[in-house]
Amino acid sequence: MADMIEVNTSELSKEAKRMRKLLSSYNKAVRSVYNDCLNQINAAWKSNDNQEFIHKLSGYKKDLDDAGKWMEKYIETLEYAVMTYEDAQVEAARVAASGRG
């Protein structure tokens, strides 16, 4: 007998929703830490070195933002897979019910 792949769209959808909540928390945390850190550093550190440090910190923020964007793409892929699989199931049921095949 051939191996079968079973797709549980309910679980995929639940996981996508869970990940979307986590991503929202992640994005808020990145913004908060970055903004709070910058404000505190600018208030406490008044020198030319500060500008270089801020520049480096900005590079890390871009990386963190990029990670969030990749997570968003993954979530969208899960959601698309759910929609596509459910549409295929509906179409297969329709074809089967019509007696065509």
PDB file of N, CA and C in Angstrom:
ATOM      1  N   MET A   1       0.834  -1.174   0.000  1.00  0.00           N
ATOM      2  CA  MET A   1       0.000   0.000   0.000  1.00  0.00           C
ATOM      3  C   MET A   1       0.885   1.246   0.000  1.00  0.00           C
ATOM      4  N   ALA A   2       0.489   2.241  -0.732  1.00  0.00           N
ATOM      5  CA  ALA A   2       1.270   3.476  -0.847  1.00  0.00           C
ATOM      6  C   ALA A   2       1.164   4.294   0.439  1.00  0.00           C
ATOM      7  N   ASP A   3       2.233   5.004   0.722  1.00  0.00           N
ATOM      8  CA  ASP A   3       2.195   5.918   1.861  1.00  0.00           C
ATOM      9  C   ASP A   3       1.230   7.049   1.560  1.00  0.00           C
ATOM     10  N   MET A   4       0.594   7.549   2.602  1.00  0.00           N
ATOM     11  CA  MET A   4      -0.367   8.641   2.419  1.00  0.00           C
ATOM     12  C   MET A   4       0.064   9.836   3.254  1.00  0.00           C
ATOM     13  N   ILE A   5      -0.287  10.969   2.772  1.00  0.00           N
ATOM     14  CA  ILE A   5      -0.060  12.204   3.519  1.00  0.00           C
ATOM     15  C   ILE A   5      -1.412  12.668   4.026  1.00  0.00           C
ATOM     16  N   GLU A   6      -1.487  12.898   5.317  1.00  0.00           N
ATOM     17  CA  GLU A   6      -2.727  13.392   5.896  1.00  0.00           C
ATOM     18  C   GLU A   6      -2.514  14.853   6.278  1.00  0.00           C
ATOM     19  N   VAL A   7      -3.423  15.696   5.844  1.00  0.00           N
ATOM     20  CA  VAL A   7      -3.336  17.123   6.141  1.00  0.00           C
ATOM     21  C   VAL A   7      -4.473  17.477   7.093  1.00  0.00           C
ATOM     22  N   ASN A   8      -4.108  18.007   8.238  1.00  0.00           N
ATOM     23  CA  ASN A   8      -5.101  18.438   9.206  1.00  0.00           C
ATOM     24  C   ASN A   8      -5.163  19.964   9.141  1.00  0.00           C
ATOM     25  N   THR A   9      -6.081  20.476   8.338  1.00  0.00           N
ATOM     26  CA  THR A   9      -6.151  21.927   8.129  1.00  0.00           C
ATOM     27  C   THR A   9      -6.507  22.666   9.411  1.00  0.00           C
ATOM     28  N   SER A  10      -7.251  22.012  10.279  1.00  0.00           N
ATOM     29  CA  SER A  10      -7.605  22.639  11.555  1.00  0.00           C
ATOM     30  C   SER A  10      -6.348  22.914  12.377  1.00  0.00           C
ATOM     31  N   GLU A  11      -5.448  21.934  12.427  1.00  0.00           N
ATOM     32  CA  GLU A  11      -4.202  22.109  13.174  1.00  0.00           C
ATOM     33  C   GLU A  11      -3.302  23.157  12.520  1.00  0.00           C
ATOM     34  N   LEU A  12      -3.227  23.130  11.191  1.00  0.00           N
ATOM     35  CA  LEU A  12      -2.415  24.136  10.490  1.00  0.00           C
ATOM     36  C   LEU A  12      -2.944  25.536  10.762  1.00  0.00           C
ATOM     37  N   SER A  13      -4.255  25.680  10.708  1.00  0.00           N
ATOM     38  CA  SER A  13      -4.878  26.981  10.940  1.00  0.00           C
ATOM     39  C   SER A  13      -4.649  27.441  12.379  1.00  0.00           C
ATOM     40  N   LYS A  14      -4.793  26.521  13.322  1.00  0.00           N
ATOM     41  CA  LYS A  14      -4.570  26.852  14.736  1.00  0.00           C
ATOM     42  C   LYS A  14      -3.118  27.293  14.962  1.00  0.00           C
ATOM     43  N   GLU A  15      -2.195  26.582  14.331  1.00  0.00           N
ATOM     44  CA  GLU A  15      -0.773  26.925  14.476  1.00  0.00           C
ATOM     45  C   GLU A  15      -0.466  28.293  13.861  1.00  0.00           C
ATOM     46  N   ALA A  16      -1.056  28.584  12.710  1.00  0.00           N
ATOM     47  CA  ALA A  16      -0.845  29.884  12.071  1.00  0.00           C
ATOM     48  C   ALA A  16      -1.357  31.010  12.983  1.00  0.00           C
ATOM     49  N   LYS A  17      -2.511  30.812  13.603  1.00  0.00           N
ATOM     50  CA  LYS A  17      -3.055  31.830  14.516  1.00  0.00           C
ATOM     51  C   LYS A  17      -2.162  32.004  15.739  1.00  0.00           C
ATOM     52  N   ARG A  18      -1.687  30.876  16.278  1.00  0.00           N
ATOM     53  CA  ARG A  18      -0.791  30.949  17.434  1.00  0.00           C
ATOM     54  C   ARG A  18       0.496  31.699  17.072  1.00  0.00           C
ATOM     55  N   MET A  19       1.045  31.376  15.906  1.00  0.00           N
ATOM     56  CA  MET A  19       2.274  32.036  15.477  1.00  0.00           C
ATOM     57  C   MET A  19       2.052  33.526  15.206  1.00  0.00           C
ATOM     58  N   ARG A  20       0.881  33.880  14.686  1.00  0.00           N
ATOM     59  CA  ARG A  20       0.579  35.287  14.416  1.00  0.00           C
ATOM     60  C   ARG A  20       0.565  36.085  15.727  1.00  0.00           C
ATOM     61  N   LYS A  21      -0.004  35.497  16.795  1.00  0.00           N
ATOM     62  CA  LYS A  21       0.002  36.159  18.102  1.00  0.00           C
ATOM     63  C   LYS A  21       1.431  36.324  18.618  1.00  0.00           C
ATOM     64  N   LEU A  22       2.226  35.261  18.467  1.00  0.00           N
ATOM     65  CA  LEU A  22       3.621  35.329  18.906  1.00  0.00           C
ATOM     66  C   LEU A  22       4.403  36.369  18.106  1.00  0.00           C
ATOM     67  N   LEU A  23       4.137  36.443  16.816  1.00  0.00           N
ATOM     68  CA  LEU A  23       4.818  37.423  15.978  1.00  0.00           C
ATOM     69  C   LEU A  23       4.460  38.840  16.399  1.00  0.00           C
ATOM     70  N   SER A  24       3.202  39.050  16.735  1.00  0.00           N
ATOM     71  CA  SER A  24       2.785  40.367  17.201  1.00  0.00           C
ATOM     72  C   SER A  24       3.539  40.743  18.478  1.00  0.00           C
ATOM     73  N   SER A  25       3.653  39.810  19.404  1.00  0.00           N
ATOM     74  CA  SER A  25       4.404  40.052  20.642  1.00  0.00           C
ATOM     75  C   SER A  25       5.874  40.306  20.344  1.00  0.00           C
ATOM     76  N   TYR A  26       6.423  39.545  19.417  1.00  0.00           N
ATOM     77  CA  TYR A  26       7.822  39.703  19.028  1.00  0.00           C
ATOM     78  C   TYR A  26       8.068  41.105  18.470  1.00  0.00           C
ATOM     79  N   ASN A  27       7.212  41.523  17.540  1.00  0.00           N
ATOM     80  CA  ASN A  27       7.381  42.845  16.922  1.00  0.00           C
ATOM     81  C   ASN A  27       7.255  43.961  17.953  1.00  0.00           C
ATOM     82  N   LYS A  28       6.305  43.841  18.884  1.00  0.00           N
ATOM     83  CA  LYS A  28       6.152  44.846  19.941  1.00  0.00           C
ATOM     84  C   LYS A  28       7.392  44.888  20.827  1.00  0.00           C
ATOM     85  N   ALA A  29       7.924  43.719  21.161  1.00  0.00           N
ATOM     86  CA  ALA A  29       9.112  43.655  22.016  1.00  0.00           C
ATOM     87  C   ALA A  29      10.319  44.279  21.325  1.00  0.00           C
ATOM     88  N   VAL A  30      10.492  43.988  20.042  1.00  0.00           N
ATOM     89  CA  VAL A  30      11.623  44.570  19.301  1.00  0.00           C
ATOM     90  C   VAL A  30      11.517  46.091  19.291  1.00  0.00           C
ATOM     91  N   ARG A  31      10.312  46.611  18.967  1.00  0.00           N
ATOM     92  CA  ARG A  31      10.133  48.067  18.945  1.00  0.00           C
ATOM     93  C   ARG A  31      10.374  48.681  20.327  1.00  0.00           C
ATOM     94  N   SER A  32       9.840  48.049  21.343  1.00  0.00           N
ATOM     95  CA  SER A  32       9.966  48.577  22.696  1.00  0.00           C
ATOM     96  C   SER A  32      11.418  48.603  23.157  1.00  0.00           C
ATOM     97  N   VAL A  33      12.097  47.487  23.010  1.00  0.00           N
ATOM     98  CA  VAL A  33      13.492  47.414  23.445  1.00  0.00           C
ATOM     99  C   VAL A  33      14.341  48.407  22.663  1.00  0.00           C
ATOM    100  N   TYR A  34      14.127  48.454  21.365  1.00  0.00           N
ATOM    101  CA  TYR A  34      14.923  49.343  20.530  1.00  0.00           C
ATOM    102  C   TYR A  34      14.682  50.810  20.915  1.00  0.00           C
ATOM    103  N   ASN A  35      13.414  51.197  21.007  1.00  0.00           N
ATOM    104  CA  ASN A  35      13.110  52.589  21.335  1.00  0.00           C
ATOM    105  C   ASN A  35      13.548  52.951  22.745  1.00  0.00           C
ATOM    106  N   ASP A  36      13.255  52.079  23.724  1.00  0.00           N
ATOM    107  CA  ASP A  36      13.664  52.346  25.104  1.00  0.00           C
ATOM    108  C   ASP A  36      15.174  52.424  25.220  1.00  0.00           C
ATOM    109  N   CYS A  37      15.851  51.498  24.563  1.00  0.00           N
ATOM    110  CA  CYS A  37      17.313  51.462  24.607  1.00  0.00           C
ATOM    111  C   CYS A  37      17.903  52.729  24.003  1.00  0.00           C
ATOM    112  N   LEU A  38      17.400  53.112  22.849  1.00  0.00           N
ATOM    113  CA  LEU A  38      17.909  54.338  22.212  1.00  0.00           C
ATOM    114  C   LEU A  38      17.699  55.567  23.080  1.00  0.00           C
ATOM    115  N   ASN A  39      16.516  55.698  23.642  1.00  0.00           N
ATOM    116  CA  ASN A  39      16.231  56.858  24.486  1.00  0.00           C
ATOM    117  C   ASN A  39      17.130  56.896  25.715  1.00  0.00           C
ATOM    118  N   GLN A  40      17.325  55.755  26.345  1.00  0.00           N
ATOM    119  CA  GLN A  40      18.169  55.709  27.535  1.00  0.00           C
ATOM    120  C   GLN A  40      19.631  55.983  27.194  1.00  0.00           C
ATOM    121  N   ILE A  41      20.085  55.423  26.086  1.00  0.00           N
ATOM    122  CA  ILE A  41      21.478  55.651  25.686  1.00  0.00           C
ATOM    123  C   ILE A  41      21.694  57.118  25.339  1.00  0.00           C
ATOM    124  N   ASN A  42      20.790  57.694  24.567  1.00  0.00           N
ATOM    125  CA  ASN A  42      20.933  59.104  24.193  1.00  0.00           C
ATOM    126  C   ASN A  42      20.890  60.016  25.405  1.00  0.00           C
ATOM    127  N   ALA A  43      20.115  59.659  26.408  1.00  0.00           N
ATOM    128  CA  ALA A  43      20.036  60.479  27.621  1.00  0.00           C
ATOM    129  C   ALA A  43      21.298  60.349  28.469  1.00  0.00           C
ATOM    130  N   ALA A  44      21.890  59.156  28.494  1.00  0.00           N
ATOM    131  CA  ALA A  44      23.018  58.904  29.388  1.00  0.00           C
ATOM    132  C   ALA A  44      24.390  59.049  28.732  1.00  0.00           C
ATOM    133  N   TRP A  45      24.467  58.941  27.439  1.00  0.00           N
ATOM    134  CA  TRP A  45      25.767  58.862  26.763  1.00  0.00           C
ATOM    135  C   TRP A  45      25.854  59.974  25.737  1.00  0.00           C
ATOM    136  N   LYS A  46      26.574  61.009  26.063  1.00  0.00           N
ATOM    137  CA  LYS A  46      26.708  62.176  25.191  1.00  0.00           C
ATOM    138  C   LYS A  46      28.147  62.262  24.670  1.00  0.00           C
ATOM    139  N   SER A  47      28.407  61.521  23.592  1.00  0.00           N
ATOM    140  CA  SER A  47      29.742  61.593  22.994  1.00  0.00           C
ATOM    141  C   SER A  47      29.659  61.114  21.550  1.00  0.00           C
ATOM    142  N   ASN A  48      30.786  61.262  20.858  1.00  0.00           N
ATOM    143  CA  ASN A  48      30.850  60.797  19.471  1.00  0.00           C
ATOM    144  C   ASN A  48      30.732  59.280  19.372  1.00  0.00           C
ATOM    145  N   ASP A  49      31.196  58.583  20.400  1.00  0.00           N
ATOM    146  CA  ASP A  49      31.077  57.126  20.407  1.00  0.00           C
ATOM    147  C   ASP A  49      29.622  56.682  20.353  1.00  0.00           C
ATOM    148  N   ASN A  50      28.772  57.515  20.899  1.00  0.00           N
ATOM    149  CA  ASN A  50      27.341  57.201  20.922  1.00  0.00           C
ATOM    150  C   ASN A  50      26.809  56.994  19.504  1.00  0.00           C
ATOM    151  N   GLN A  51      27.216  57.833  18.590  1.00  0.00           N
ATOM    152  CA  GLN A  51      26.725  57.724  17.212  1.00  0.00           C
ATOM    153  C   GLN A  51      27.116  56.386  16.582  1.00  0.00           C
ATOM    154  N   GLU A  52      28.334  55.930  16.828  1.00  0.00           N
ATOM    155  CA  GLU A  52      28.773  54.638  16.292  1.00  0.00           C
ATOM    156  C   GLU A  52      27.986  53.494  16.916  1.00  0.00           C
ATOM    157  N   PHE A  53      27.751  53.597  18.208  1.00  0.00           N
ATOM    158  CA  PHE A  53      26.978  52.556  18.891  1.00  0.00           C
ATOM    159  C   PHE A  53      25.552  52.514  18.355  1.00  0.00           C
ATOM    160  N   ILE A  54      24.943  53.666  18.164  1.00  0.00           N
ATOM    161  CA  ILE A  54      23.582  53.749  17.633  1.00  0.00           C
ATOM    162  C   ILE A  54      23.537  53.162  16.222  1.00  0.00           C
ATOM    163  N   HIS A  55      24.565  53.435  15.442  1.00  0.00           N
ATOM    164  CA  HIS A  55      24.639  52.886  14.086  1.00  0.00           C
ATOM    165  C   HIS A  55      24.662  51.348  14.126  1.00  0.00           C
ATOM    166  N   LYS A  56      25.482  50.785  15.012  1.00  0.00           N
ATOM    167  CA  LYS A  56      25.551  49.323  15.156  1.00  0.00           C
ATOM    168  C   LYS A  56      24.207  48.773  15.624  1.00  0.00           C
ATOM    169  N   LEU A  57      23.608  49.431  16.570  1.00  0.00           N
ATOM    170  CA  LEU A  57      22.309  48.998  17.092  1.00  0.00           C
ATOM    171  C   LEU A  57      21.254  49.007  15.988  1.00  0.00           C
ATOM    172  N   SER A  58      21.314  49.994  15.129  1.00  0.00           N
ATOM    173  CA  SER A  58      20.370  50.067  14.012  1.00  0.00           C
ATOM    174  C   SER A  58      20.527  48.868  13.083  1.00  0.00           C
ATOM    175  N   GLY A  59      21.736  48.395  12.901  1.00  0.00           N
ATOM    176  CA  GLY A  59      21.970  47.204  12.084  1.00  0.00           C
ATOM    177  C   GLY A  59      21.317  45.981  12.684  1.00  0.00           C
ATOM    178  N   TYR A  60      21.367  45.852  13.997  1.00  0.00           N
ATOM    179  CA  TYR A  60      20.705  44.726  14.652  1.00  0.00           C
ATOM    180  C   TYR A  60      19.189  44.839  14.524  1.00  0.00           C
ATOM    181  N   LYS A  61      18.679  46.046  14.597  1.00  0.00           N
ATOM    182  CA  LYS A  61      17.225  46.226  14.477  1.00  0.00           C
ATOM    183  C   LYS A  61      16.763  45.764  13.105  1.00  0.00           C
ATOM    184  N   LYS A  62      17.521  46.081  12.068  1.00  0.00           N
ATOM    185  CA  LYS A  62      17.158  45.633  10.723  1.00  0.00           C
ATOM    186  C   LYS A  62      17.112  44.108  10.676  1.00  0.00           C
ATOM    187  N   ASP A  63      18.089  43.450  11.284  1.00  0.00           N
ATOM    188  CA  ASP A  63      18.098  41.990  11.313  1.00  0.00           C
ATOM    189  C   ASP A  63      16.881  41.439  12.056  1.00  0.00           C
ATOM    190  N   LEU A  64      16.538  42.054  13.177  1.00  0.00           N
ATOM    191  CA  LEU A  64      15.377  41.618  13.942  1.00  0.00           C
ATOM    192  C   LEU A  64      14.084  41.857  13.161  1.00  0.00           C
ATOM    193  N   ASP A  65      14.010  43.005  12.477  1.00  0.00           N
ATOM    194  CA  ASP A  65      12.838  43.283  11.634  1.00  0.00           C
ATOM    195  C   ASP A  65      12.744  42.277  10.486  1.00  0.00           C
ATOM    196  N   ASP A  66      13.879  41.947   9.887  1.00  0.00           N
ATOM    197  CA  ASP A  66      13.894  40.960   8.805  1.00  0.00           C
ATOM    198  C   ASP A  66      13.419  39.592   9.300  1.00  0.00           C
ATOM    199  N   ALA A  67      13.840  39.212  10.503  1.00  0.00           N
ATOM    200  CA  ALA A  67      13.390  37.940  11.076  1.00  0.00           C
ATOM    201  C   ALA A  67      11.868  37.943  11.225  1.00  0.00           C
ATOM    202  N   GLY A  68      11.311  39.066  11.652  1.00  0.00           N
ATOM    203  CA  GLY A  68       9.866  39.181  11.763  1.00  0.00           C
ATOM    204  C   GLY A  68       9.182  39.056  10.412  1.00  0.00           C
ATOM    205  N   LYS A  69       9.788  39.618   9.383  1.00  0.00           N
ATOM    206  CA  LYS A  69       9.214  39.515   8.033  1.00  0.00           C
ATOM    207  C   LYS A  69       9.236  38.074   7.535  1.00  0.00           C
ATOM    208  N   TRP A  70      10.308  37.352   7.829  1.00  0.00           N
ATOM    209  CA  TRP A  70      10.372  35.943   7.415  1.00  0.00           C
ATOM    210  C   TRP A  70       9.337  35.114   8.167  1.00  0.00           C
ATOM    211  N   MET A  71       9.140  35.424   9.448  1.00  0.00           N
ATOM    212  CA  MET A  71       8.107  34.723  10.206  1.00  0.00           C
ATOM    213  C   MET A  71       6.729  34.993   9.600  1.00  0.00           C
ATOM    214  N   GLU A  72       6.489  36.233   9.195  1.00  0.00           N
ATOM    215  CA  GLU A  72       5.218  36.599   8.561  1.00  0.00           C
ATOM    216  C   GLU A  72       5.017  35.797   7.268  1.00  0.00           C
ATOM    217  N   LYS A  73       6.062  35.658   6.477  1.00  0.00           N
ATOM    218  CA  LYS A  73       5.962  34.880   5.229  1.00  0.00           C
ATOM    219  C   LYS A  73       5.641  33.412   5.527  1.00  0.00           C
ATOM    220  N   TYR A  74       6.228  32.873   6.565  1.00  0.00           N
ATOM    221  CA  TYR A  74       5.957  31.490   6.935  1.00  0.00           C
ATOM    222  C   TYR A  74       4.494  31.325   7.352  1.00  0.00           C
ATOM    223  N   ILE A  75       3.991  32.256   8.142  1.00  0.00           N
ATOM    224  CA  ILE A  75       2.589  32.220   8.572  1.00  0.00           C
ATOM    225  C   ILE A  75       1.676  32.310   7.358  1.00  0.00           C
ATOM    226  N   GLU A  76       1.979  33.205   6.434  1.00  0.00           N
ATOM    227  CA  GLU A  76       1.176  33.340   5.218  1.00  0.00           C
ATOM    228  C   GLU A  76       1.198  32.044   4.396  1.00  0.00           C
ATOM    229  N   THR A  77       2.335  31.360   4.380  1.00  0.00           N
ATOM    230  CA  THR A  77       2.432  30.089   3.667  1.00  0.00           C
ATOM    231  C   THR A  77       1.529  29.037   4.312  1.00  0.00           C
ATOM    232  N   LEU A  78       1.515  28.986   5.635  1.00  0.00           N
ATOM    233  CA  LEU A  78       0.612  28.063   6.327  1.00  0.00           C
ATOM    234  C   LEU A  78      -0.844  28.380   5.993  1.00  0.00           C
ATOM    235  N   GLU A  79      -1.196  29.656   6.038  1.00  0.00           N
ATOM    236  CA  GLU A  79      -2.576  30.058   5.752  1.00  0.00           C
ATOM    237  C   GLU A  79      -2.957  29.741   4.298  1.00  0.00           C
ATOM    238  N   TYR A  80      -2.034  29.948   3.398  1.00  0.00           N
ATOM    239  CA  TYR A  80      -2.281  29.645   1.990  1.00  0.00           C
ATOM    240  C   TYR A  80      -2.455  28.137   1.790  1.00  0.00           C
ATOM    241  N   ALA A  81      -1.640  27.351   2.476  1.00  0.00           N
ATOM    242  CA  ALA A  81      -1.750  25.894   2.373  1.00  0.00           C
ATOM    243  C   ALA A  81      -3.119  25.423   2.865  1.00  0.00           C
ATOM    244  N   VAL A  82      -3.586  25.990   3.963  1.00  0.00           N
ATOM    245  CA  VAL A  82      -4.912  25.626   4.485  1.00  0.00           C
ATOM    246  C   VAL A  82      -5.988  25.942   3.449  1.00  0.00           C
ATOM    247  N   MET A  83      -5.957  27.156   2.922  1.00  0.00           N
ATOM    248  CA  MET A  83      -6.960  27.579   1.950  1.00  0.00           C
ATOM    249  C   MET A  83      -6.916  26.695   0.698  1.00  0.00           C
ATOM    250  N   THR A  84      -5.731  26.432   0.190  1.00  0.00           N
ATOM    251  CA  THR A  84      -5.575  25.641  -1.026  1.00  0.00           C
ATOM    252  C   THR A  84      -6.050  24.202  -0.806  1.00  0.00           C
ATOM    253  N   TYR A  85      -5.682  23.610   0.302  1.00  0.00           N
ATOM    254  CA  TYR A  85      -6.085  22.237   0.567  1.00  0.00           C
ATOM    255  C   TYR A  85      -7.602  22.138   0.757  1.00  0.00           C
ATOM    256  N   GLU A  86      -8.178  23.094   1.484  1.00  0.00           N
ATOM    257  CA  GLU A  86      -9.627  23.077   1.680  1.00  0.00           C
ATOM    258  C   GLU A  86     -10.363  23.266   0.352  1.00  0.00           C
ATOM    259  N   ASP A  87      -9.861  24.149  -0.502  1.00  0.00           N
ATOM    260  CA  ASP A  87     -10.464  24.332  -1.831  1.00  0.00           C
ATOM    261  C   ASP A  87     -10.374  23.048  -2.650  1.00  0.00           C
ATOM    262  N   ALA A  88      -9.249  22.356  -2.565  1.00  0.00           N
ATOM    263  CA  ALA A  88      -9.072  21.104  -3.306  1.00  0.00           C
ATOM    264  C   ALA A  88     -10.034  20.038  -2.792  1.00  0.00           C
ATOM    265  N   GLN A  89     -10.255  20.000  -1.486  1.00  0.00           N
ATOM    266  CA  GLN A  89     -11.197  19.036  -0.918  1.00  0.00           C
ATOM    267  C   GLN A  89     -12.620  19.312  -1.413  1.00  0.00           C
ATOM    268  N   VAL A  90     -13.007  20.578  -1.439  1.00  0.00           N
ATOM    269  CA  VAL A  90     -14.336  20.950  -1.918  1.00  0.00           C
ATOM    270  C   VAL A  90     -14.493  20.558  -3.381  1.00  0.00           C
ATOM    271  N   GLU A  91     -13.488  20.820  -4.183  1.00  0.00           N
ATOM    272  CA  GLU A  91     -13.533  20.490  -5.614  1.00  0.00           C
ATOM    273  C   GLU A  91     -13.597  18.973  -5.818  1.00  0.00           C
ATOM    274  N   ALA A  92     -12.801  18.239  -5.049  1.00  0.00           N
ATOM    275  CA  ALA A  92     -12.823  16.779  -5.179  1.00  0.00           C
ATOM    276  C   ALA A  92     -14.192  16.216  -4.793  1.00  0.00           C
ATOM    277  N   ALA A  93     -14.800  16.755  -3.754  1.00  0.00           N
ATOM    278  CA  ALA A  93     -16.132  16.310  -3.335  1.00  0.00           C
ATOM    279  C   ALA A  93     -17.175  16.651  -4.395  1.00  0.00           C
ATOM    280  N   ARG A  94     -17.037  17.821  -5.001  1.00  0.00           N
ATOM    281  CA  ARG A  94     -17.973  18.245  -6.044  1.00  0.00           C
ATOM    282  C   ARG A  94     -17.883  17.321  -7.257  1.00  0.00           C
ATOM    283  N   VAL A  95     -16.659  17.012  -7.673  1.00  0.00           N
ATOM    284  CA  VAL A  95     -16.459  16.125  -8.815  1.00  0.00           C
ATOM    285  C   VAL A  95     -16.983  14.718  -8.500  1.00  0.00           C
ATOM    286  N   ALA A  96     -16.705  14.235  -7.306  1.00  0.00           N
ATOM    287  CA  ALA A  96     -17.172  12.912  -6.914  1.00  0.00           C
ATOM    288  C   ALA A  96     -18.701  12.863  -6.885  1.00  0.00           C
ATOM    289  N   ALA A  97     -19.333  13.915  -6.391  1.00  0.00           N
ATOM    290  CA  ALA A  97     -20.790  13.945  -6.291  1.00  0.00           C
ATOM    291  C   ALA A  97     -21.434  14.044  -7.671  1.00  0.00           C
ATOM    292  N   SER A  98     -20.731  14.621  -8.620  1.00  0.00           N
ATOM    293  CA  SER A  98     -21.307  14.772  -9.967  1.00  0.00           C
ATOM    294  C   SER A  98     -21.184  13.490 -10.796  1.00  0.00           C
ATOM    295  N   GLY A  99     -20.429  12.543 -10.279  1.00  0.00           N
ATOM    296  CA  GLY A  99     -20.273  11.297 -11.007  1.00  0.00           C
ATOM    297  C   GLY A  99     -19.210  11.337 -12.088  1.00  0.00           C
ATOM    298  N   ARG A 100     -18.555  12.487 -12.233  1.00  0.00           N
ATOM    299  CA  ARG A 100     -17.461  12.596 -13.206  1.00  0.00           C
ATOM    300  C   ARG A 100     -16.160  12.250 -12.517  1.00  0.00           C
ATOM    301  N   GLY A 101     -15.197  11.892 -13.266  1.00  0.00           N
ATOM    302  CA  GLY A 101     -13.959  11.590 -12.609  1.00  0.00           C
ATOM    303  C   GLY A 101     -12.859  11.465 -13.491  1.00  0.00           C
TER     304      GLY A 101
END
